[in-house]
């Protein structure tokens, strides 16, 4: 493969864009090399500006559950363009998308659309503090909830990848009300509530972690979170920005049978366009302005183009539940190809190959992975036309567009890459 056009573009970008990218993980810092600049996507494949073709296991970091340029999404967007791009006023489609979300996720009785997962989590913790009158928020080491000041504490994703323990620019005071605990540790949770129970406004958790790499909840863990938060009058916030409509139509809360008080969504519900959402119990969400005193707003919230794509995505998934069984079996087959010495974590169509032979159940164990070996594996796969998530601390994704041939080619490339 040649990458000269990407290299030229990256040199230009590096002069005028921080790190040459609009989101850190895209810079390939932890895996080395020049990130391919993408010319177009189609189905399960990406094509870069040098004409190289890849089987895509990033899918824009989760939104493209149906792959690139799905006809249902494209035709919805083409229609939306005939009526305009943005009004800053309510539209019928926003009511339809809110209804589709509430219909799919029973714990969401009322929902507010925003423009990103970060806005969703920032708003959810604000309304949780407003509802409980308490300040303390509990999160988990290695979990990432967007670049919210107070949640960039021992965060995962790009922060984990870049090894930024606690990012610069966030005043210490902003983090004083954030308690970061180890994931999958009921004892740590018990201890935190014993010490601070009456001050805790909410626990925010990725019910299946994607941002330290894929890490499933231990059996009983989510139930323990649900029980202890309810017992102390704290809210349970499921950050389903990644898992929502991904690990099941009703998200991780459907898959694991837990009813959180609030849920945040993003990625899939935008069908590839910028949409986030937060919602949950009506008595909590009724506090959000203008219905109540917790302020949150957004110029482009509920944007007609983004809502059209998201609504088309959700309607397609509701009409085609077989997609989830297909995603399950396709991803299971792919993950079965991992050699001994590699720990594979998978939930539904999100997965991670950890370069460690030990189980990965939390951030400490994830960090024991050999990130240098992962980087070499990543590059070997990229050169063989397989585009994995460019970080050991990220989940990769299979879409409904991936074919048997894609999986066969990927397994063959992995066999060569592992032996290399
Ligand atoms: P955004 O603000 O990036 O839309 O969403 C933030 C967010 C919130 N919660 C969870 C569970 C998330 O996974 C994310 C964003 N995920 C990363 C991938 N690990 C987005 C990729 C990136 O940062 O470029």
Short mmCIF file of C-alpha atoms and ligand atoms in Angstrom, two decimals:
data_model
loop_
_atom_site.label_atom_id
_atom_site.label_comp_id
_atom_site.label_asym_id
_atom_site.label_seq_id
_atom_site.Cartn_x
_atom_site.Cartn_y
_atom_site.Cartn_z
CA UNK A 1 0.00 0.00 0.00
CA UNK A 2 1.13 3.57 -0.69
CA UNK A 3 0.01 6.40 1.57
CA UNK A 4 1.62 9.43 -0.08
CA UNK A 5 -1.60 11.45 -0.42
CA UNK A 6 -2.53 10.79 3.22
CA UNK A 7 1.00 11.78 4.25
CA UNK A 8 0.75 15.05 2.29
CA UNK A 9 -2.67 15.82 3.78
CA UNK A 10 -1.49 14.94 7.29
CA UNK A 11 1.49 17.29 6.94
CA UNK A 12 -0.89 20.09 5.93
CA UNK A 13 -3.38 19.26 8.67
CA UNK A 14 -0.65 19.20 11.35
CA UNK A 15 0.09 22.88 10.60
CA UNK A 16 -3.45 24.10 11.23
CA UNK A 17 -5.30 21.46 13.28
CA UNK A 18 -4.12 20.23 16.72
CA UNK A 19 -2.45 16.86 16.07
CA UNK A 20 -3.83 17.07 12.52
CA UNK A 21 -7.19 15.66 13.56
CA UNK A 22 -10.53 16.75 14.96
CA UNK A 23 -10.54 14.05 17.63
CA UNK A 24 -7.37 12.70 19.29
CA UNK A 25 -7.80 8.97 18.75
CA UNK A 26 -7.88 9.53 14.96
CA UNK A 27 -4.20 10.58 15.02
CA UNK A 28 -2.99 6.98 15.45
CA UNK A 29 -0.59 8.22 18.17
CA UNK A 30 -0.66 4.93 20.07
CA UNK A 31 -0.22 2.72 16.99
CA UNK A 32 2.16 4.91 14.96
CA UNK A 33 2.19 5.78 11.30
CA UNK A 34 0.10 8.21 9.29
CA UNK A 35 -3.66 7.88 9.61
CA UNK A 36 -5.26 7.15 6.22
CA UNK A 37 -7.36 10.09 5.06
CA UNK A 38 -10.68 8.62 3.96
CA UNK A 39 -12.09 9.38 0.52
CA UNK A 40 -15.37 7.45 0.94
CA UNK A 41 -17.14 4.59 2.65
CA UNK A 42 -19.50 1.96 1.26
CA UNK A 43 -21.16 -0.81 3.26
CA UNK A 44 -18.46 -2.40 5.44
CA UNK A 45 -15.57 -0.86 3.49
CA UNK A 46 -13.52 2.32 3.62
CA UNK A 47 -11.48 3.74 0.73
CA UNK A 48 -8.63 6.14 1.44
CA UNK A 49 -7.28 8.99 -0.70
CA UNK A 50 -4.49 6.74 -2.01
CA UNK A 51 -7.01 4.24 -3.33
CA UNK A 52 -6.44 1.66 -0.59
CA UNK A 53 -9.46 -0.36 0.50
CA UNK A 54 -10.15 -1.54 4.04
CA UNK A 55 -12.68 -3.67 5.86
CA UNK A 56 -13.90 -1.17 8.46
CA UNK A 57 -14.23 -2.27 12.11
CA UNK A 58 -14.49 1.28 13.50
CA UNK A 59 -17.72 2.34 11.80
CA UNK A 60 -17.19 5.96 12.86
CA UNK A 61 -16.68 4.68 16.47
CA UNK A 62 -20.08 3.03 16.67
CA UNK A 63 -22.79 4.99 14.82
CA UNK A 64 -22.67 2.97 11.59
CA UNK A 65 -24.44 -0.16 12.81
CA UNK A 66 -25.76 -0.63 9.26
CA UNK A 67 -22.47 0.25 7.56
CA UNK A 68 -21.63 3.19 5.31
CA UNK A 69 -24.28 4.79 3.07
CA UNK A 70 -27.18 2.48 3.94
CA UNK A 71 -30.02 3.18 1.45
CA UNK A 72 -32.60 3.78 4.22
CA UNK A 73 -30.41 6.48 5.76
CA UNK A 74 -29.48 8.09 2.44
CA UNK A 75 -33.07 8.35 1.21
CA UNK A 76 -34.17 9.88 4.53
CA UNK A 77 -31.43 12.49 4.19
CA UNK A 78 -32.27 13.20 0.55
CA UNK A 79 -35.89 13.87 1.57
CA UNK A 80 -34.86 16.03 4.55
CA UNK A 81 -32.79 18.22 2.22
CA UNK A 82 -35.94 19.11 0.27
CA UNK A 83 -37.44 20.88 3.33
CA UNK A 84 -34.39 22.71 4.71
CA UNK A 85 -31.43 22.15 7.02
CA UNK A 86 -32.27 23.84 10.32
CA UNK A 87 -35.08 25.93 11.76
CA UNK A 88 -34.35 26.42 15.47
CA UNK A 89 -37.99 25.56 15.97
CA UNK A 90 -39.84 22.33 16.83
CA UNK A 91 -40.52 19.84 14.03
CA UNK A 92 -42.65 16.70 13.79
CA UNK A 93 -39.60 14.51 13.17
CA UNK A 94 -38.16 15.43 16.58
CA UNK A 95 -41.35 14.19 18.24
CA UNK A 96 -41.13 11.01 16.17
CA UNK A 97 -37.49 10.39 17.18
CA UNK A 98 -38.29 11.04 20.85
CA UNK A 99 -41.17 8.59 20.57
CA UNK A 100 -38.97 5.97 18.86
CA UNK A 101 -36.39 6.25 21.66
CA UNK A 102 -39.01 6.04 24.44
CA UNK A 103 -40.63 3.08 22.66
CA UNK A 104 -37.32 1.19 22.40
CA UNK A 105 -36.03 2.00 25.90
CA UNK A 106 -38.87 1.73 28.48
CA UNK A 107 -36.84 3.39 31.26
CA UNK A 108 -36.82 6.54 29.11
CA UNK A 109 -40.20 8.19 29.79
CA UNK A 110 -39.00 11.63 28.60
CA UNK A 111 -35.97 12.53 26.47
CA UNK A 112 -34.06 15.61 25.32
CA UNK A 113 -32.05 15.58 22.07
CA UNK A 114 -28.60 17.20 22.02
CA UNK A 115 -25.68 17.14 19.54
CA UNK A 116 -23.15 14.74 21.05
CA UNK A 117 -22.60 12.12 23.71
CA UNK A 118 -20.60 14.65 25.70
CA UNK A 119 -23.55 17.04 25.84
CA UNK A 120 -25.77 14.14 26.87
CA UNK A 121 -23.62 13.06 29.82
CA UNK A 122 -22.87 16.66 30.89
CA UNK A 123 -26.61 17.36 30.97
CA UNK A 124 -27.52 14.09 32.68
CA UNK A 125 -25.17 14.73 35.61
CA UNK A 126 -26.47 18.30 35.89
CA UNK A 127 -30.09 17.18 36.14
CA UNK A 128 -29.06 14.40 38.56
CA UNK A 129 -27.48 17.01 40.84
CA UNK A 130 -30.52 19.27 40.41
CA UNK A 131 -32.93 16.47 41.26
CA UNK A 132 -31.08 15.12 44.32
CA UNK A 133 -29.65 18.40 45.60
CA UNK A 134 -26.36 16.53 46.03
CA UNK A 135 -22.96 17.19 44.37
CA UNK A 136 -20.88 14.00 44.31
CA UNK A 137 -20.72 11.98 41.07
CA UNK A 138 -19.22 8.48 40.99
CA UNK A 139 -17.56 7.25 37.78
CA UNK A 140 -15.22 4.36 37.05
CA UNK A 141 -11.54 4.28 36.09
CA UNK A 142 -11.18 3.63 32.38
CA UNK A 143 -14.73 4.67 31.57
CA UNK A 144 -15.09 7.65 29.25
CA UNK A 145 -18.18 9.81 29.10
CA UNK A 146 -17.03 12.49 26.65
CA UNK A 147 -14.84 15.48 27.45
CA UNK A 148 -16.99 16.82 30.30
CA UNK A 149 -14.66 18.72 32.64
CA UNK A 150 -15.70 16.90 35.79
CA UNK A 151 -15.69 13.46 34.15
CA UNK A 152 -12.15 13.67 32.71
CA UNK A 153 -10.89 11.96 35.82
CA UNK A 154 -9.12 8.65 35.17
CA UNK A 155 -11.06 8.54 31.92
CA UNK A 156 -10.72 5.94 29.19
CA UNK A 157 -10.70 6.20 25.39
CA UNK A 158 -8.31 8.86 24.08
CA UNK A 159 -7.37 9.90 27.61
CA UNK A 160 -6.34 6.32 28.42
CA UNK A 161 -4.65 5.96 25.08
CA UNK A 162 -2.73 9.16 25.51
CA UNK A 163 -1.92 8.31 29.10
CA UNK A 164 -3.37 11.59 30.36
CA UNK A 165 -4.18 10.78 33.97
CA UNK A 166 -6.14 13.98 34.57
CA UNK A 167 -6.24 16.43 31.69
CA UNK A 168 -4.70 19.94 31.85
CA UNK A 169 -7.13 22.85 31.90
CA UNK A 170 -9.63 21.37 34.31
CA UNK A 171 -9.45 23.16 37.69
CA UNK A 172 -8.96 20.74 40.59
CA UNK A 173 -12.17 22.10 42.10
CA UNK A 174 -14.11 20.70 39.14
CA UNK A 175 -12.92 17.20 40.00
CA UNK A 176 -13.39 17.47 43.76
CA UNK A 177 -16.96 16.29 43.33
CA UNK A 178 -16.00 13.31 41.19
CA UNK A 179 -15.09 9.98 42.73
CA UNK A 180 -13.41 7.46 40.39
CA UNK A 181 -13.66 3.82 41.45
CA UNK A 182 -12.43 0.58 39.90
CA UNK A 183 -14.99 -0.97 37.55
CA UNK A 184 -16.46 -4.38 38.38
CA UNK A 185 -15.64 -4.00 42.08
CA UNK A 186 -18.75 -4.27 44.32
CA UNK A 187 -16.49 -3.82 47.37
CA UNK A 188 -15.18 -0.45 46.15
CA UNK A 189 -18.78 0.59 45.50
CA UNK A 190 -19.90 -0.49 48.99
CA UNK A 191 -16.98 1.39 50.55
CA UNK A 192 -17.73 4.58 48.59
CA UNK A 193 -21.37 4.56 49.63
CA UNK A 194 -20.46 3.75 53.24
CA UNK A 195 -18.22 6.79 53.31
CA UNK A 196 -20.20 9.23 51.13
CA UNK A 197 -23.65 7.70 50.57
CA UNK A 198 -25.71 10.73 51.48
CA UNK A 199 -23.59 13.06 49.27
CA UNK A 200 -23.71 11.00 46.08
CA UNK A 201 -26.02 12.49 43.44
CA UNK A 202 -25.43 9.77 40.86
CA UNK A 203 -23.31 6.92 39.62
CA UNK A 204 -22.55 7.14 35.90
CA UNK A 205 -21.39 3.91 34.27
CA UNK A 206 -20.81 2.39 30.86
CA UNK A 207 -22.94 -0.74 31.43
CA UNK A 208 -20.62 -2.50 28.99
CA UNK A 209 -17.35 -0.59 28.90
CA UNK A 210 -16.02 0.28 25.46
CA UNK A 211 -13.47 2.90 26.44
CA UNK A 212 -10.80 0.83 28.11
CA UNK A 213 -11.34 -1.65 25.34
CA UNK A 214 -14.48 -3.81 25.62
CA UNK A 215 -15.04 -4.93 29.24
CA UNK A 216 -18.35 -6.61 30.17
CA UNK A 217 -19.90 -6.20 33.62
CA UNK A 218 -19.26 -9.16 35.95
CA UNK A 219 -22.46 -11.17 36.64
CA UNK A 220 -24.44 -9.34 39.32
CA UNK A 221 -22.41 -6.14 39.14
CA UNK A 222 -25.01 -3.97 37.43
CA UNK A 223 -27.67 -5.36 39.78
CA UNK A 224 -25.46 -4.35 42.72
CA UNK A 225 -25.12 -0.82 41.31
CA UNK A 226 -28.90 -0.61 40.88
CA UNK A 227 -29.57 -1.80 44.43
CA UNK A 228 -27.01 0.36 46.25
CA UNK A 229 -27.90 3.59 44.40
CA UNK A 230 -31.62 3.09 45.05
CA UNK A 231 -30.94 2.35 48.73
CA UNK A 232 -29.01 5.64 49.15
CA UNK A 233 -31.27 7.91 47.08
CA UNK A 234 -28.60 8.30 44.39
CA UNK A 235 -29.47 8.08 40.70
CA UNK A 236 -28.10 5.41 38.38
CA UNK A 237 -27.08 6.82 34.99
CA UNK A 238 -26.37 4.30 32.22
CA UNK A 239 -24.09 5.91 29.67
CA UNK A 240 -25.31 4.01 26.61
CA UNK A 241 -23.80 6.35 24.05
CA UNK A 242 -21.89 3.34 22.70
CA UNK A 243 -24.09 0.40 23.80
CA UNK A 244 -27.46 1.99 22.99
CA UNK A 245 -29.12 0.19 20.05
CA UNK A 246 -25.75 -1.59 19.63
CA UNK A 247 -25.72 -4.52 22.07
CA UNK A 248 -29.52 -4.86 21.79
CA UNK A 249 -32.35 -2.76 20.35
CA UNK A 250 -33.10 -1.65 23.92
CA UNK A 251 -29.41 -1.30 24.75
CA UNK A 252 -27.41 -2.87 27.58
CA UNK A 253 -30.28 -2.19 29.98
CA UNK A 254 -32.45 -4.57 27.94
CA UNK A 255 -29.65 -7.13 27.54
CA UNK A 256 -28.92 -7.18 31.29
CA UNK A 257 -32.43 -6.41 32.58
CA UNK A 258 -31.59 -3.28 34.58
CA UNK A 259 -33.75 -0.14 34.81
CA UNK A 260 -31.53 2.94 35.31
CA UNK A 261 -32.95 6.32 36.35
CA UNK A 262 -31.31 8.16 33.46
CA UNK A 263 -29.76 7.01 30.19
CA UNK A 264 -27.48 8.84 27.79
CA UNK A 265 -27.42 7.98 24.10
CA UNK A 266 -25.54 8.99 20.97
CA UNK A 267 -23.78 7.40 17.97
CA UNK A 268 -26.36 4.91 16.54
CA UNK A 269 -29.33 7.25 17.21
CA UNK A 270 -27.81 9.75 14.79
CA UNK A 271 -27.24 7.22 12.01
CA UNK A 272 -23.85 8.85 11.35
CA UNK A 273 -24.95 12.46 11.95
CA UNK A 274 -24.47 14.45 15.19
CA UNK A 275 -27.14 13.41 17.68
CA UNK A 276 -26.96 12.77 21.42
CA UNK A 277 -29.80 12.34 23.89
CA UNK A 278 -30.43 12.04 27.60
CA UNK A 279 -33.63 10.84 29.20
CA UNK A 280 -35.27 8.73 31.87
CA UNK A 281 -37.81 9.06 34.65
CA UNK A 282 -40.39 11.77 33.95
CA UNK A 283 -40.13 13.17 37.50
CA UNK A 284 -36.41 13.77 36.90
CA UNK A 285 -36.57 15.01 33.28
CA UNK A 286 -39.42 17.40 34.16
CA UNK A 287 -36.76 19.48 35.94
CA UNK A 288 -35.11 20.35 32.60
CA UNK A 289 -35.75 23.87 31.25
CA UNK A 290 -38.12 25.23 30.21
CA UNK A 291 -40.27 22.78 32.17
CA UNK A 292 -38.07 23.18 35.24
CA UNK A 293 -35.04 24.97 36.70
CA UNK A 294 -32.17 22.85 35.30
CA UNK A 295 -30.92 24.73 32.26
CA UNK A 296 -29.73 23.02 29.07
CA UNK A 297 -30.01 24.27 25.49
CA UNK A 298 -28.59 23.85 21.98
CA UNK A 299 -28.85 25.78 18.71
CA UNK A 300 -28.80 22.67 16.56
CA UNK A 301 -30.40 20.21 18.97
CA UNK A 302 -32.96 18.13 17.07
CA UNK A 303 -31.45 19.24 13.76
CA UNK A 304 -33.74 18.07 10.94
CA UNK A 305 -30.99 16.34 8.90
CA UNK A 306 -29.53 14.54 11.93
CA UNK A 307 -32.99 13.58 13.19
CA UNK A 308 -33.96 12.25 9.74
CA UNK A 309 -30.89 9.98 9.71
CA UNK A 310 -31.44 8.85 13.30
CA UNK A 311 -35.13 8.18 12.81
CA UNK A 312 -34.43 6.15 9.64
CA UNK A 313 -31.84 4.12 11.57
CA UNK A 314 -34.16 3.35 14.49
CA UNK A 315 -37.13 2.57 12.25
CA UNK A 316 -34.98 0.21 10.19
CA UNK A 317 -33.71 -1.59 13.31
CA UNK A 318 -37.23 -1.93 14.72
CA UNK A 319 -38.41 -3.41 11.41
CA UNK A 320 -35.36 -5.73 11.14
CA UNK A 321 -34.69 -7.28 14.59
CA UNK A 322 -32.81 -10.08 12.81
CA UNK A 323 -29.92 -7.64 12.48
CA UNK A 324 -28.94 -8.32 16.12
CA UNK A 325 -28.69 -12.08 15.70
CA UNK A 326 -26.64 -11.54 12.56
CA UNK A 327 -24.29 -9.12 14.37
CA UNK A 328 -23.93 -11.59 17.25
CA UNK A 329 -22.96 -14.58 15.08
CA UNK A 330 -20.75 -12.59 12.71
CA UNK A 331 -18.74 -11.09 15.58
CA UNK A 332 -18.52 -14.39 17.45
CA UNK A 333 -17.06 -16.04 14.34
CA UNK A 334 -14.53 -13.23 13.95
CA UNK A 335 -13.46 -13.37 17.60
CA UNK A 336 -13.05 -17.16 17.48
CA UNK A 337 -10.00 -16.56 15.26
CA UNK A 338 -7.92 -15.02 18.05
CA UNK A 339 -4.84 -17.16 18.86
CA UNK A 340 -3.90 -18.33 22.38
CA UNK A 341 -2.26 -15.63 24.49
CA UNK A 342 -4.78 -13.00 23.38
CA UNK A 343 -7.75 -12.11 25.60
CA UNK A 344 -10.88 -11.41 23.57
CA UNK A 345 -13.73 -9.49 25.21
CA UNK A 346 -16.97 -9.25 23.26
CA UNK A 347 -20.54 -8.17 23.89
CA UNK A 348 -22.74 -8.36 20.81
CA UNK A 349 -20.93 -6.63 17.95
CA UNK A 350 -18.41 -4.68 20.05
CA UNK A 351 -15.12 -6.41 20.80
CA UNK A 352 -11.46 -5.94 21.71
CA UNK A 353 -8.38 -8.16 21.28
CA UNK A 354 -6.28 -7.47 24.39
CA UNK A 355 -2.60 -8.35 24.05
CA UNK A 356 -2.42 -10.08 27.40
CA UNK A 357 -3.08 -13.69 28.37
CA UNK A 358 -4.81 -12.60 31.59
CA UNK A 359 -8.52 -11.79 31.95
CA UNK A 360 -9.38 -8.11 31.41
CA UNK A 361 -12.09 -7.05 33.84
CA UNK A 362 -11.12 -3.47 34.75
CA UNK A 363 -8.72 -0.63 33.94
CA UNK A 364 -5.77 -2.09 35.89
CA UNK A 365 -5.96 -5.39 34.02
CA UNK A 366 -6.56 -3.64 30.69
CA UNK A 367 -3.40 -1.59 31.22
CA UNK A 368 -1.35 -4.77 31.55
CA UNK A 369 -1.83 -5.31 27.80
CA UNK A 370 1.23 -5.05 25.59
CA UNK A 371 0.29 -1.89 23.69
CA UNK A 372 3.46 -2.08 21.57
CA UNK A 373 2.47 -5.53 20.32
CA UNK A 374 -1.07 -4.26 19.73
CA UNK A 375 0.41 -1.41 17.65
CA UNK A 376 2.43 -3.83 15.50
CA UNK A 377 -0.66 -6.04 15.06
CA UNK A 378 -2.77 -3.02 14.12
CA UNK A 379 -0.26 -1.92 11.46
CA UNK A 380 0.07 -5.45 10.08
CA UNK A 381 -3.71 -5.66 9.75
CA UNK A 382 -3.97 -2.19 8.19
CA UNK A 383 -1.44 -3.15 5.54
CA UNK A 384 -3.57 -6.24 4.83
CA UNK A 385 -6.68 -4.08 4.33
CA UNK A 386 -8.26 -4.41 7.77
CA UNK A 387 -9.01 -1.19 9.65
CA UNK A 388 -9.29 -1.95 13.37
CA UNK A 389 -9.76 0.61 16.16
CA UNK A 390 -6.33 2.35 16.35
CA UNK A 391 -5.89 1.84 20.10
CA UNK A 392 -5.69 -1.02 22.57
CA UNK A 393 -8.12 0.93 24.76
CA UNK A 394 -11.00 1.10 22.29
CA UNK A 395 -13.74 -1.25 21.20
CA UNK A 396 -14.04 -2.29 17.57
CA UNK A 397 -17.38 -2.83 15.86
CA UNK A 398 -18.97 -5.18 13.35
CA UNK A 399 -21.82 -3.78 11.26
CA UNK A 400 -24.79 -5.42 9.55
CA UNK A 401 -22.99 -4.71 6.27
CA UNK A 402 -20.07 -7.05 7.08
CA UNK A 403 -20.19 -10.17 4.91
CA UNK A 404 -18.94 -13.74 5.36
CA UNK A 405 -16.18 -12.83 2.89
CA UNK A 406 -15.17 -9.85 5.06
CA UNK A 407 -14.89 -12.13 8.09
CA UNK A 408 -12.95 -14.78 6.14
CA UNK A 409 -10.51 -12.17 4.81
CA UNK A 410 -10.10 -10.65 8.28
CA UNK A 411 -9.38 -14.02 9.88
CA UNK A 412 -6.81 -14.81 7.16
CA UNK A 413 -5.15 -11.41 7.66
CA UNK A 414 -5.13 -11.90 11.44
CA UNK A 415 -3.46 -15.31 11.09
CA UNK A 416 -0.71 -13.74 8.96
CA UNK A 417 -0.41 -10.71 11.24
CA UNK A 418 -0.18 -12.79 14.42
CA UNK A 419 2.50 -15.03 12.89
CA UNK A 420 4.36 -11.93 11.65
P1 LIG B 1 -19.15 12.19 21.85
O1 LIG B 1 -19.15 13.51 22.59
O2 LIG B 1 -17.77 11.83 21.32
O3 LIG B 1 -20.24 12.10 20.81
O4 LIG B 1 -19.53 11.05 22.91
C1 LIG B 1 -18.76 10.91 24.08
C2 LIG B 1 -18.94 9.52 24.64
C3 LIG B 1 -19.75 9.36 25.74
N1 LIG B 1 -19.95 8.14 26.29
C4 LIG B 1 -19.39 7.03 25.75
C5 LIG B 1 -19.64 5.69 26.39
C6 LIG B 1 -18.55 7.13 24.61
O5 LIG B 1 -17.98 6.02 24.09
C7 LIG B 1 -18.31 8.40 24.04
C8 LIG B 1 -17.41 8.60 22.84
N2 LIG B 1 -16.69 7.44 22.41
C9 LIG B 1 -15.44 7.69 21.71
C10 LIG B 1 -14.88 6.32 21.31
N3 LIG B 1 -14.30 5.67 22.40
C11 LIG B 1 -15.61 8.57 20.52
C12 LIG B 1 -14.42 8.59 19.60
C13 LIG B 1 -13.65 9.89 19.71
O6 LIG B 1 -13.49 10.41 20.83
O7 LIG B 1 -13.21 10.38 18.62
#
